[in-house]
Amino acid sequence: MAIKVHGGLLSTATTRVLACLNEKELDYEFVRVDMLAGEHKKEPFITLNPFGQVPAFEDDDLKLFESRAINRYITHKYADKGTQLVFDDPKKMAIVAVGLEVEAHKYDPPASKLTWELGLKPILGMVTDDEIVKEQEAQLGKVLDVYESGLTRSKYLCGDTFTLADLHHLPTLDYLMGTRAKAVFEARPLVKAWADGIMARPAWQKVVAMRNKH
Amino acid sequence: MAIKVHGGLLSTATTRVLACLNEKELDYEFVRVDMLAGEHKKEPFITLNPFGQVPAFEDDDLKLFESRAINRYITHKYADKGTQLVFDDPKKMAIVAVGLEVEAHKYDPPASKLTWELGLKPILGMVTDDEIVKEQEAQLGKVLDVYESGLTRSKYLCGDTFTLADLHHLPTLDYLMGTRAKAVFEARPLVKAWADGIMARPAWQKVVAMRNKH
């Protein structure tokens, strides 16, 4: 087994994969892609991902891209290692599959836009667009209302254990909790407790420590 | 086994699920949700999907939403029925997982916007926005360039057999091939042949026939 992750530590898609590898207690080599130099748009990276986006992933001769697909592979192939993040039982599997799609299609669009406006633009010396922030905070609030209601029934999004669906929220969640969008989470006590709980996990804190060193 | 699909036949998310059920040769009951009357925004539908969007799905006591999650459940639970659309082998599974994410995050955004502008707005008596069409056709073209290149190496998107990743394209593809956006596909001969091939599958034609009857 020789796992390599090619990416950048500011990239939410990259840290999504690193968080999963840490939960599964797998060793890997991190290969930094210099995105400011445009390395992700040329060879050799473009052979790993024809869409020119980080991360790209290698496990021996298998080459993958798209963070959520990479994590589905990791959790399937290394099912018996580290934290159990997905299930084989069809009903349990299906409930996590719904959670994964809700993250990708409902939570991520506003969360990513807010991460860009409030988390990344300031780092890059760009100006935040307040109109977009207001609009996306309202959108995110609607999704978190559904989460708040679900969290009255279970500790995590897909039941009483932490799953891949919870994990996929971490990279944008971590950015947003350091911005004024934090208030959108704090207005919903169960969502706030869930967010604090998953961000405190050692596997995620290992990613944060790695990012802070760079 | 008692499968029910609640949805609308103009909804691409609904027909995505029906196409999968047909490929798996499963029986199901189709429950029409009257979206013009707003049935998807109130009880009892909202209990099936708190986000108020079609389709919702039931298999005995299991209730799911999000078309791509529903199809992941169907293909996992009924792995031995009908067409094999996903694989258990980790490498094969991973390649289909990448294809599924590319459909959801690269192909679907422009394809859905074009479906709305060119396929649905005319049906609803609304005016197509030509600027959006131009912009989204250019975006779609870039994705199809990557597909064209991949199709020099295999007959389908994820290898030499039809998989769930191909299937997920069908609902928007079918709309777009009936509009001027057809030219974006026709400009790429391997993409055009792939599109014609998957649209001709009996499982999809069964969905088309069902839709045309309504």
JSON list of N, CA, C and O in Angstrom, two decimals, chain B residues 25-80:
[
{"chain": "B", "resi": 25, "resn": "GLU", "atom": "N", "xyz": [-34.65, -4.27, -13.33]},
{"chain": "B", "resi": 25, "resn": "GLU", "atom": "CA", "xyz": [-35.84, -5.11, -13.55]},
{"chain": "B", "resi": 25, "resn": "GLU", "atom": "C", "xyz": [-36.67, -5.29, -12.28]},
{"chain": "B", "resi": 25, "resn": "GLU", "atom": "O", "xyz": [-37.13, -6.39, -11.94]},
{"chain": "B", "resi": 26, "resn": "LEU", "atom": "N", "xyz": [-36.85, -4.19, -11.55]},
{"chain": "B", "resi": 26, "resn": "LEU", "atom": "CA", "xyz": [-37.63, -4.22, -10.31]},
{"chain": "B", "resi": 26, "resn": "LEU", "atom": "C", "xyz": [-39.01, -3.64, -10.55]},
{"chain": "B", "resi": 26, "resn": "LEU", "atom": "O", "xyz": [-39.18, -2.71, -11.33]},
{"chain": "B", "resi": 27, "resn": "ASP", "atom": "N", "xyz": [-40.00, -4.20, -9.86]},
{"chain": "B", "resi": 27, "resn": "ASP", "atom": "CA", "xyz": [-41.36, -3.65, -9.94]},
{"chain": "B", "resi": 27, "resn": "ASP", "atom": "C", "xyz": [-41.48, -2.50, -8.95]},
{"chain": "B", "resi": 27, "resn": "ASP", "atom": "O", "xyz": [-40.87, -2.53, -7.87]},
{"chain": "B", "resi": 28, "resn": "TYR", "atom": "N", "xyz": [-42.28, -1.51, -9.31]},
{"chain": "B", "resi": 28, "resn": "TYR", "atom": "CA", "xyz": [-42.47, -0.39, -8.39]},
{"chain": "B", "resi": 28, "resn": "TYR", "atom": "C", "xyz": [-43.80, 0.28, -8.69]},
{"chain": "B", "resi": 28, "resn": "TYR", "atom": "O", "xyz": [-44.35, 0.14, -9.77]},
{"chain": "B", "resi": 29, "resn": "GLU", "atom": "N", "xyz": [-44.25, 1.02, -7.69]},
{"chain": "B", "resi": 29, "resn": "GLU", "atom": "CA", "xyz": [-45.46, 1.81, -7.86]},
{"chain": "B", "resi": 29, "resn": "GLU", "atom": "C", "xyz": [-45.03, 3.26, -8.01]},
{"chain": "B", "resi": 29, "resn": "GLU", "atom": "O", "xyz": [-44.22, 3.76, -7.21]},
{"chain": "B", "resi": 30, "resn": "PHE", "atom": "N", "xyz": [-45.54, 3.95, -9.04]},
{"chain": "B", "resi": 30, "resn": "PHE", "atom": "CA", "xyz": [-45.22, 5.35, -9.21]},
{"chain": "B", "resi": 30, "resn": "PHE", "atom": "C", "xyz": [-46.35, 6.20, -8.64]},
{"chain": "B", "resi": 30, "resn": "PHE", "atom": "O", "xyz": [-47.51, 6.03, -9.03]},
{"chain": "B", "resi": 31, "resn": "VAL", "atom": "N", "xyz": [-46.02, 7.07, -7.69]},
{"chain": "B", "resi": 31, "resn": "VAL", "atom": "CA", "xyz": [-47.03, 7.93, -7.07]},
{"chain": "B", "resi": 31, "resn": "VAL", "atom": "C", "xyz": [-46.78, 9.36, -7.55]},
{"chain": "B", "resi": 31, "resn": "VAL", "atom": "O", "xyz": [-45.75, 9.95, -7.24]},
{"chain": "B", "resi": 32, "resn": "ARG", "atom": "N", "xyz": [-47.71, 9.87, -8.33]},
{"chain": "B", "resi": 32, "resn": "ARG", "atom": "CA", "xyz": [-47.53, 11.20, -8.90]},
{"chain": "B", "resi": 32, "resn": "ARG", "atom": "C", "xyz": [-47.71, 12.28, -7.83]},
{"chain": "B", "resi": 32, "resn": "ARG", "atom": "O", "xyz": [-48.70, 12.30, -7.12]},
{"chain": "B", "resi": 33, "resn": "VAL", "atom": "N", "xyz": [-46.73, 13.17, -7.73]},
{"chain": "B", "resi": 33, "resn": "VAL", "atom": "CA", "xyz": [-46.82, 14.31, -6.81]},
{"chain": "B", "resi": 33, "resn": "VAL", "atom": "C", "xyz": [-47.19, 15.53, -7.66]},
{"chain": "B", "resi": 33, "resn": "VAL", "atom": "O", "xyz": [-46.52, 15.83, -8.64]},
{"chain": "B", "resi": 34, "resn": "ASP", "atom": "N", "xyz": [-48.27, 16.18, -7.29]},
{"chain": "B", "resi": 34, "resn": "ASP", "atom": "CA", "xyz": [-48.72, 17.33, -8.09]},
{"chain": "B", "resi": 34, "resn": "ASP", "atom": "C", "xyz": [-47.93, 18.57, -7.66]},
{"chain": "B", "resi": 34, "resn": "ASP", "atom": "O", "xyz": [-48.28, 19.25, -6.70]},
{"chain": "B", "resi": 35, "resn": "MET", "atom": "N", "xyz": [-46.86, 18.83, -8.42]},
{"chain": "B", "resi": 35, "resn": "MET", "atom": "CA", "xyz": [-45.97, 19.92, -8.02]},
{"chain": "B", "resi": 35, "resn": "MET", "atom": "C", "xyz": [-46.56, 21.29, -8.32]},
{"chain": "B", "resi": 35, "resn": "MET", "atom": "O", "xyz": [-46.27, 22.24, -7.61]},
{"chain": "B", "resi": 36, "resn": "LEU", "atom": "N", "xyz": [-47.40, 21.37, -9.35]},
{"chain": "B", "resi": 36, "resn": "LEU", "atom": "CA", "xyz": [-48.05, 22.66, -9.63]},
{"chain": "B", "resi": 36, "resn": "LEU", "atom": "C", "xyz": [-48.96, 23.06, -8.46]},
{"chain": "B", "resi": 36, "resn": "LEU", "atom": "O", "xyz": [-49.10, 24.23, -8.14]},
{"chain": "B", "resi": 37, "resn": "ALA", "atom": "N", "xyz": [-49.51, 22.04, -7.78]},
{"chain": "B", "resi": 37, "resn": "ALA", "atom": "CA", "xyz": [-50.35, 22.31, -6.61]},
{"chain": "B", "resi": 37, "resn": "ALA", "atom": "C", "xyz": [-49.51, 22.42, -5.33]},
{"chain": "B", "resi": 37, "resn": "ALA", "atom": "O", "xyz": [-50.05, 22.60, -4.24]},
{"chain": "B", "resi": 38, "resn": "GLY", "atom": "N", "xyz": [-48.18, 22.28, -5.49]},
{"chain": "B", "resi": 38, "resn": "GLY", "atom": "CA", "xyz": [-47.28, 22.45, -4.33]},
{"chain": "B", "resi": 38, "resn": "GLY", "atom": "C", "xyz": [-47.29, 21.29, -3.35]},
{"chain": "B", "resi": 38, "resn": "GLY", "atom": "O", "xyz": [-46.88, 21.43, -2.20]},
{"chain": "B", "resi": 39, "resn": "GLU", "atom": "N", "xyz": [-47.74, 20.11, -3.81]},
{"chain": "B", "resi": 39, "resn": "GLU", "atom": "CA", "xyz": [-47.83, 18.95, -2.91]},
{"chain": "B", "resi": 39, "resn": "GLU", "atom": "C", "xyz": [-46.49, 18.55, -2.29]},
{"chain": "B", "resi": 39, "resn": "GLU", "atom": "O", "xyz": [-46.45, 17.96, -1.22]},
{"chain": "B", "resi": 40, "resn": "HIS", "atom": "N", "xyz": [-45.39, 18.88, -3.01]},
{"chain": "B", "resi": 40, "resn": "HIS", "atom": "CA", "xyz": [-44.07, 18.48, -2.51]},
{"chain": "B", "resi": 40, "resn": "HIS", "atom": "C", "xyz": [-43.58, 19.38, -1.37]},
{"chain": "B", "resi": 40, "resn": "HIS", "atom": "O", "xyz": [-42.55, 19.10, -0.76]},
{"chain": "B", "resi": 41, "resn": "LYS", "atom": "N", "xyz": [-44.31, 20.46, -1.12]},
{"chain": "B", "resi": 41, "resn": "LYS", "atom": "CA", "xyz": [-43.90, 21.39, -0.05]},
{"chain": "B", "resi": 41, "resn": "LYS", "atom": "C", "xyz": [-44.74, 21.20, 1.21]},
{"chain": "B", "resi": 41, "resn": "LYS", "atom": "O", "xyz": [-44.60, 21.93, 2.17]},
{"chain": "B", "resi": 42, "resn": "LYS", "atom": "N", "xyz": [-45.71, 20.26, 1.18]},
{"chain": "B", "resi": 42, "resn": "LYS", "atom": "CA", "xyz": [-46.54, 20.07, 2.38]},
{"chain": "B", "resi": 42, "resn": "LYS", "atom": "C", "xyz": [-46.63, 18.60, 2.79]},
{"chain": "B", "resi": 42, "resn": "LYS", "atom": "O", "xyz": [-46.13, 17.72, 2.10]},
{"chain": "B", "resi": 43, "resn": "GLU", "atom": "N", "xyz": [-47.27, 18.39, 3.93]},
{"chain": "B", "resi": 43, "resn": "GLU", "atom": "CA", "xyz": [-47.53, 17.01, 4.36]},
{"chain": "B", "resi": 43, "resn": "GLU", "atom": "C", "xyz": [-48.50, 16.36, 3.40]},
{"chain": "B", "resi": 43, "resn": "GLU", "atom": "O", "xyz": [-49.33, 17.05, 2.84]},
{"chain": "B", "resi": 44, "resn": "PRO", "atom": "N", "xyz": [-48.42, 15.05, 3.16]},
{"chain": "B", "resi": 44, "resn": "PRO", "atom": "CA", "xyz": [-47.49, 14.11, 3.81]},
{"chain": "B", "resi": 44, "resn": "PRO", "atom": "C", "xyz": [-46.11, 14.05, 3.13]},
{"chain": "B", "resi": 44, "resn": "PRO", "atom": "O", "xyz": [-45.21, 13.43, 3.68]},
{"chain": "B", "resi": 45, "resn": "PHE", "atom": "N", "xyz": [-45.92, 14.73, 1.99]},
{"chain": "B", "resi": 45, "resn": "PHE", "atom": "CA", "xyz": [-44.65, 14.58, 1.28]},
{"chain": "B", "resi": 45, "resn": "PHE", "atom": "C", "xyz": [-43.45, 15.03, 2.09]},
{"chain": "B", "resi": 45, "resn": "PHE", "atom": "O", "xyz": [-42.38, 14.42, 2.09]},
{"chain": "B", "resi": 46, "resn": "ILE", "atom": "N", "xyz": [-43.62, 16.16, 2.82]},
{"chain": "B", "resi": 46, "resn": "ILE", "atom": "CA", "xyz": [-42.51, 16.77, 3.54]},
{"chain": "B", "resi": 46, "resn": "ILE", "atom": "C", "xyz": [-41.92, 15.85, 4.62]},
{"chain": "B", "resi": 46, "resn": "ILE", "atom": "O", "xyz": [-40.76, 15.99, 5.01]},
{"chain": "B", "resi": 47, "resn": "THR", "atom": "N", "xyz": [-42.72, 14.88, 5.06]},
{"chain": "B", "resi": 47, "resn": "THR", "atom": "CA", "xyz": [-42.19, 13.89, 6.00]},
{"chain": "B", "resi": 47, "resn": "THR", "atom": "C", "xyz": [-41.26, 12.91, 5.27]},
{"chain": "B", "resi": 47, "resn": "THR", "atom": "O", "xyz": [-40.29, 12.42, 5.84]},
{"chain": "B", "resi": 48, "resn": "LEU", "atom": "N", "xyz": [-41.55, 12.67, 4.00]},
{"chain": "B", "resi": 48, "resn": "LEU", "atom": "CA", "xyz": [-40.67, 11.79, 3.21]},
{"chain": "B", "resi": 48, "resn": "LEU", "atom": "C", "xyz": [-39.38, 12.51, 2.86]},
{"chain": "B", "resi": 48, "resn": "LEU", "atom": "O", "xyz": [-38.31, 11.91, 2.83]},
{"chain": "B", "resi": 49, "resn": "ASN", "atom": "N", "xyz": [-39.46, 13.80, 2.52]},
{"chain": "B", "resi": 49, "resn": "ASN", "atom": "CA", "xyz": [-38.27, 14.58, 2.24]},
{"chain": "B", "resi": 49, "resn": "ASN", "atom": "C", "xyz": [-38.40, 15.98, 2.84]},
{"chain": "B", "resi": 49, "resn": "ASN", "atom": "O", "xyz": [-39.11, 16.83, 2.30]},
{"chain": "B", "resi": 50, "resn": "PRO", "atom": "N", "xyz": [-37.66, 16.21, 3.96]},
{"chain": "B", "resi": 50, "resn": "PRO", "atom": "CA", "xyz": [-37.78, 17.50, 4.65]},
{"chain": "B", "resi": 50, "resn": "PRO", "atom": "C", "xyz": [-37.33, 18.68, 3.77]},
{"chain": "B", "resi": 50, "resn": "PRO", "atom": "O", "xyz": [-37.64, 19.82, 4.10]},
{"chain": "B", "resi": 51, "resn": "PHE", "atom": "N", "xyz": [-36.61, 18.41, 2.66]},
{"chain": "B", "resi": 51, "resn": "PHE", "atom": "CA", "xyz": [-36.21, 19.49, 1.77]},
{"chain": "B", "resi": 51, "resn": "PHE", "atom": "C", "xyz": [-37.29, 19.79, 0.72]},
{"chain": "B", "resi": 51, "resn": "PHE", "atom": "O", "xyz": [-37.13, 20.71, -0.09]},
{"chain": "B", "resi": 52, "resn": "GLY", "atom": "N", "xyz": [-38.37, 19.00, 0.72]},
{"chain": "B", "resi": 52, "resn": "GLY", "atom": "CA", "xyz": [-39.50, 19.31, -0.16]},
{"chain": "B", "resi": 52, "resn": "GLY", "atom": "C", "xyz": [-39.19, 19.21, -1.64]},
{"chain": "B", "resi": 52, "resn": "GLY", "atom": "O", "xyz": [-39.62, 20.06, -2.42]},
{"chain": "B", "resi": 53, "resn": "GLN", "atom": "N", "xyz": [-38.41, 18.21, -2.03]},
{"chain": "B", "resi": 53, "resn": "GLN", "atom": "CA", "xyz": [-38.10, 18.02, -3.44]},
{"chain": "B", "resi": 53, "resn": "GLN", "atom": "C", "xyz": [-38.37, 16.57, -3.85]},
{"chain": "B", "resi": 53, "resn": "GLN", "atom": "O", "xyz": [-38.11, 15.65, -3.08]},
{"chain": "B", "resi": 54, "resn": "VAL", "atom": "N", "xyz": [-38.82, 16.41, -5.09]},
{"chain": "B", "resi": 54, "resn": "VAL", "atom": "CA", "xyz": [-39.02, 15.05, -5.61]},
{"chain": "B", "resi": 54, "resn": "VAL", "atom": "C", "xyz": [-37.69, 14.53, -6.16]},
{"chain": "B", "resi": 54, "resn": "VAL", "atom": "O", "xyz": [-36.85, 15.34, -6.54]},
{"chain": "B", "resi": 55, "resn": "PRO", "atom": "N", "xyz": [-37.50, 13.20, -6.19]},
{"chain": "B", "resi": 55, "resn": "PRO", "atom": "CA", "xyz": [-38.43, 12.17, -5.75]},
{"chain": "B", "resi": 55, "resn": "PRO", "atom": "C", "xyz": [-38.22, 11.81, -4.28]},
{"chain": "B", "resi": 55, "resn": "PRO", "atom": "O", "xyz": [-37.20, 12.14, -3.69]},
{"chain": "B", "resi": 56, "resn": "ALA", "atom": "N", "xyz": [-39.22, 11.12, -3.73]},
{"chain": "B", "resi": 56, "resn": "ALA", "atom": "CA", "xyz": [-39.02, 10.40, -2.47]},
{"chain": "B", "resi": 56, "resn": "ALA", "atom": "C", "xyz": [-39.24, 8.94, -2.80]},
{"chain": "B", "resi": 56, "resn": "ALA", "atom": "O", "xyz": [-39.89, 8.61, -3.80]},
{"chain": "B", "resi": 57, "resn": "PHE", "atom": "N", "xyz": [-38.70, 8.09, -1.97]},
{"chain": "B", "resi": 57, "resn": "PHE", "atom": "CA", "xyz": [-38.63, 6.66, -2.30]},
{"chain": "B", "resi": 57, "resn": "PHE", "atom": "C", "xyz": [-38.95, 5.85, -1.05]},
{"chain": "B", "resi": 57, "resn": "PHE", "atom": "O", "xyz": [-38.52, 6.20, 0.05]},
{"chain": "B", "resi": 58, "resn": "GLU", "atom": "N", "xyz": [-39.70, 4.77, -1.25]},
{"chain": "B", "resi": 58, "resn": "GLU", "atom": "CA", "xyz": [-39.95, 3.86, -0.14]},
{"chain": "B", "resi": 58, "resn": "GLU", "atom": "C", "xyz": [-39.69, 2.43, -0.58]},
{"chain": "B", "resi": 58, "resn": "GLU", "atom": "O", "xyz": [-40.04, 2.04, -1.70]},
{"chain": "B", "resi": 59, "resn": "ASP", "atom": "N", "xyz": [-39.04, 1.69, 0.29]},
{"chain": "B", "resi": 59, "resn": "ASP", "atom": "CA", "xyz": [-38.88, 0.24, 0.07]},
{"chain": "B", "resi": 59, "resn": "ASP", "atom": "C", "xyz": [-39.27, -0.37, 1.41]},
{"chain": "B", "resi": 59, "resn": "ASP", "atom": "O", "xyz": [-38.47, -0.39, 2.35]},
{"chain": "B", "resi": 60, "resn": "ASP", "atom": "N", "xyz": [-40.50, -0.87, 1.47]},
{"chain": "B", "resi": 60, "resn": "ASP", "atom": "CA", "xyz": [-41.10, -1.26, 2.75]},
{"chain": "B", "resi": 60, "resn": "ASP", "atom": "C", "xyz": [-40.98, -0.10, 3.74]},
{"chain": "B", "resi": 60, "resn": "ASP", "atom": "O", "xyz": [-41.41, 0.99, 3.43]},
{"chain": "B", "resi": 61, "resn": "ASP", "atom": "N", "xyz": [-40.33, -0.32, 4.88]},
{"chain": "B", "resi": 61, "resn": "ASP", "atom": "CA", "xyz": [-40.30, 0.76, 5.88]},
{"chain": "B", "resi": 61, "resn": "ASP", "atom": "C", "xyz": [-39.14, 1.74, 5.69]},
{"chain": "B", "resi": 61, "resn": "ASP", "atom": "O", "xyz": [-39.02, 2.71, 6.44]},
{"chain": "B", "resi": 62, "resn": "LEU", "atom": "N", "xyz": [-38.29, 1.50, 4.72]},
{"chain": "B", "resi": 62, "resn": "LEU", "atom": "CA", "xyz": [-37.17, 2.42, 4.47]},
{"chain": "B", "resi": 62, "resn": "LEU", "atom": "C", "xyz": [-37.63, 3.58, 3.60]},
{"chain": "B", "resi": 62, "resn": "LEU", "atom": "O", "xyz": [-38.21, 3.37, 2.54]},
{"chain": "B", "resi": 63, "resn": "LYS", "atom": "N", "xyz": [-37.36, 4.79, 4.05]},
{"chain": "B", "resi": 63, "resn": "LYS", "atom": "CA", "xyz": [-37.76, 5.98, 3.29]},
{"chain": "B", "resi": 63, "resn": "LYS", "atom": "C", "xyz": [-36.52, 6.80, 2.96]},
{"chain": "B", "resi": 63, "resn": "LYS", "atom": "O", "xyz": [-35.73, 7.13, 3.84]},
{"chain": "B", "resi": 64, "resn": "LEU", "atom": "N", "xyz": [-36.36, 7.11, 1.67]},
{"chain": "B", "resi": 64, "resn": "LEU", "atom": "CA", "xyz": [-35.15, 7.83, 1.22]},
{"chain": "B", "resi": 64, "resn": "LEU", "atom": "C", "xyz": [-35.53, 8.99, 0.32]},
{"chain": "B", "resi": 64, "resn": "LEU", "atom": "O", "xyz": [-36.61, 9.02, -0.25]},
{"chain": "B", "resi": 65, "resn": "PHE", "atom": "N", "xyz": [-34.56, 9.92, 0.14]},
{"chain": "B", "resi": 65, "resn": "PHE", "atom": "CA", "xyz": [-34.69, 10.96, -0.89]},
{"chain": "B", "resi": 65, "resn": "PHE", "atom": "C", "xyz": [-33.31, 11.21, -1.46]},
{"chain": "B", "resi": 65, "resn": "PHE", "atom": "O", "xyz": [-32.36, 10.53, -1.09]},
{"chain": "B", "resi": 66, "resn": "GLU", "atom": "N", "xyz": [-33.21, 12.14, -2.39]},
{"chain": "B", "resi": 66, "resn": "GLU", "atom": "CA", "xyz": [-31.98, 12.41, -3.17]},
{"chain": "B", "resi": 66, "resn": "GLU", "atom": "C", "xyz": [-31.78, 11.27, -4.18]},
{"chain": "B", "resi": 66, "resn": "GLU", "atom": "O", "xyz": [-31.35, 10.17, -3.84]},
{"chain": "B", "resi": 67, "resn": "SER", "atom": "N", "xyz": [-32.03, 11.58, -5.44]},
{"chain": "B", "resi": 67, "resn": "SER", "atom": "CA", "xyz": [-32.04, 10.54, -6.48]},
{"chain": "B", "resi": 67, "resn": "SER", "atom": "C", "xyz": [-30.75, 9.72, -6.55]},
{"chain": "B", "resi": 67, "resn": "SER", "atom": "O", "xyz": [-30.80, 8.50, -6.70]},
{"chain": "B", "resi": 68, "resn": "ARG", "atom": "N", "xyz": [-29.61, 10.39, -6.39]},
{"chain": "B", "resi": 68, "resn": "ARG", "atom": "CA", "xyz": [-28.36, 9.63, -6.52]},
{"chain": "B", "resi": 68, "resn": "ARG", "atom": "C", "xyz": [-28.13, 8.69, -5.34]},
{"chain": "B", "resi": 68, "resn": "ARG", "atom": "O", "xyz": [-27.53, 7.63, -5.48]},
{"chain": "B", "resi": 69, "resn": "ALA", "atom": "N", "xyz": [-28.62, 9.08, -4.16]},
{"chain": "B", "resi": 69, "resn": "ALA", "atom": "CA", "xyz": [-28.54, 8.21, -2.99]},
{"chain": "B", "resi": 69, "resn": "ALA", "atom": "C", "xyz": [-29.51, 7.03, -3.14]},
{"chain": "B", "resi": 69, "resn": "ALA", "atom": "O", "xyz": [-29.17, 5.89, -2.81]},
{"chain": "B", "resi": 70, "resn": "ILE", "atom": "N", "xyz": [-30.69, 7.31, -3.64]},
{"chain": "B", "resi": 70, "resn": "ILE", "atom": "CA", "xyz": [-31.67, 6.24, -3.88]},
{"chain": "B", "resi": 70, "resn": "ILE", "atom": "C", "xyz": [-31.08, 5.19, -4.83]},
{"chain": "B", "resi": 70, "resn": "ILE", "atom": "O", "xyz": [-31.17, 3.99, -4.58]},
{"chain": "B", "resi": 71, "resn": "ASN", "atom": "N", "xyz": [-30.45, 5.67, -5.89]},
{"chain": "B", "resi": 71, "resn": "ASN", "atom": "CA", "xyz": [-29.87, 4.73, -6.86]},
{"chain": "B", "resi": 71, "resn": "ASN", "atom": "C", "xyz": [-28.69, 3.95, -6.29]},
{"chain": "B", "resi": 71, "resn": "ASN", "atom": "O", "xyz": [-28.47, 2.79, -6.64]},
{"chain": "B", "resi": 72, "resn": "ARG", "atom": "N", "xyz": [-27.94, 4.59, -5.39]},
{"chain": "B", "resi": 72, "resn": "ARG", "atom": "CA", "xyz": [-26.85, 3.84, -4.74]},
{"chain": "B", "resi": 72, "resn": "ARG", "atom": "C", "xyz": [-27.44, 2.72, -3.88]},
{"chain": "B", "resi": 72, "resn": "ARG", "atom": "O", "xyz": [-26.92, 1.61, -3.84]},
{"chain": "B", "resi": 73, "resn": "TYR", "atom": "N", "xyz": [-28.55, 3.02, -3.20]},
{"chain": "B", "resi": 73, "resn": "TYR", "atom": "CA", "xyz": [-29.23, 1.98, -2.41]},
{"chain": "B", "resi": 73, "resn": "TYR", "atom": "C", "xyz": [-29.74, 0.86, -3.31]},
{"chain": "B", "resi": 73, "resn": "TYR", "atom": "O", "xyz": [-29.50, -0.32, -3.04]},
{"chain": "B", "resi": 74, "resn": "ILE", "atom": "N", "xyz": [-30.44, 1.22, -4.37]},
{"chain": "B", "resi": 74, "resn": "ILE", "atom": "CA", "xyz": [-31.03, 0.20, -5.27]},
{"chain": "B", "resi": 74, "resn": "ILE", "atom": "C", "xyz": [-29.94, -0.72, -5.82]},
{"chain": "B", "resi": 74, "resn": "ILE", "atom": "O", "xyz": [-30.08, -1.95, -5.81]},
{"chain": "B", "resi": 75, "resn": "THR", "atom": "N", "xyz": [-28.84, -0.13, -6.27]},
{"chain": "B", "resi": 75, "resn": "THR", "atom": "CA", "xyz": [-27.78, -0.95, -6.90]},
{"chain": "B", "resi": 75, "resn": "THR", "atom": "C", "xyz": [-27.05, -1.81, -5.88]},
{"chain": "B", "resi": 75, "resn": "THR", "atom": "O", "xyz": [-26.52, -2.86, -6.21]},
{"chain": "B", "resi": 76, "resn": "HIS", "atom": "N", "xyz": [-27.01, -1.35, -4.63]},
{"chain": "B", "resi": 76, "resn": "HIS", "atom": "CA", "xyz": [-26.33, -2.12, -3.57]},
{"chain": "B", "resi": 76, "resn": "HIS", "atom": "C", "xyz": [-27.25, -3.24, -3.08]},
{"chain": "B", "resi": 76, "resn": "HIS", "atom": "O", "xyz": [-26.86, -4.41, -3.04]},
{"chain": "B", "resi": 77, "resn": "LYS", "atom": "N", "xyz": [-28.47, -2.89, -2.77]},
{"chain": "B", "resi": 77, "resn": "LYS", "atom": "CA", "xyz": [-29.41, -3.87, -2.22]},
{"chain": "B", "resi": 77, "resn": "LYS", "atom": "C", "xyz": [-29.80, -4.93, -3.25]},
{"chain": "B", "resi": 77, "resn": "LYS", "atom": "O", "xyz": [-29.93, -6.10, -2.92]},
{"chain": "B", "resi": 78, "resn": "TYR", "atom": "N", "xyz": [-30.01, -4.49, -4.49]},
{"chain": "B", "resi": 78, "resn": "TYR", "atom": "CA", "xyz": [-30.45, -5.43, -5.52]},
{"chain": "B", "resi": 78, "resn": "TYR", "atom": "C", "xyz": [-29.32, -5.73, -6.51]},
{"chain": "B", "resi": 78, "resn": "TYR", "atom": "O", "xyz": [-29.53, -5.77, -7.73]},
{"chain": "B", "resi": 79, "resn": "ALA", "atom": "N", "xyz": [-28.12, -5.92, -5.96]},
{"chain": "B", "resi": 79, "resn": "ALA", "atom": "CA", "xyz": [-26.91, -6.14, -6.77]},
{"chain": "B", "resi": 79, "resn": "ALA", "atom": "C", "xyz": [-27.08, -7.29, -7.76]},
{"chain": "B", "resi": 79, "resn": "ALA", "atom": "O", "xyz": [-26.55, -7.23, -8.88]},
{"chain": "B", "resi": 80, "resn": "ASP", "atom": "N", "xyz": [-27.82, -8.33, -7.37]},
{"chain": "B", "resi": 80, "resn": "ASP", "atom": "CA", "xyz": [-27.92, -9.52, -8.21]},
{"chain": "B", "resi": 80, "resn": "ASP", "atom": "C", "xyz": [-29.07, -9.47, -9.23]},
{"chain": "B", "resi": 80, "resn": "ASP", "atom": "O", "xyz": [-29.27, -10.42, -9.98]}
]
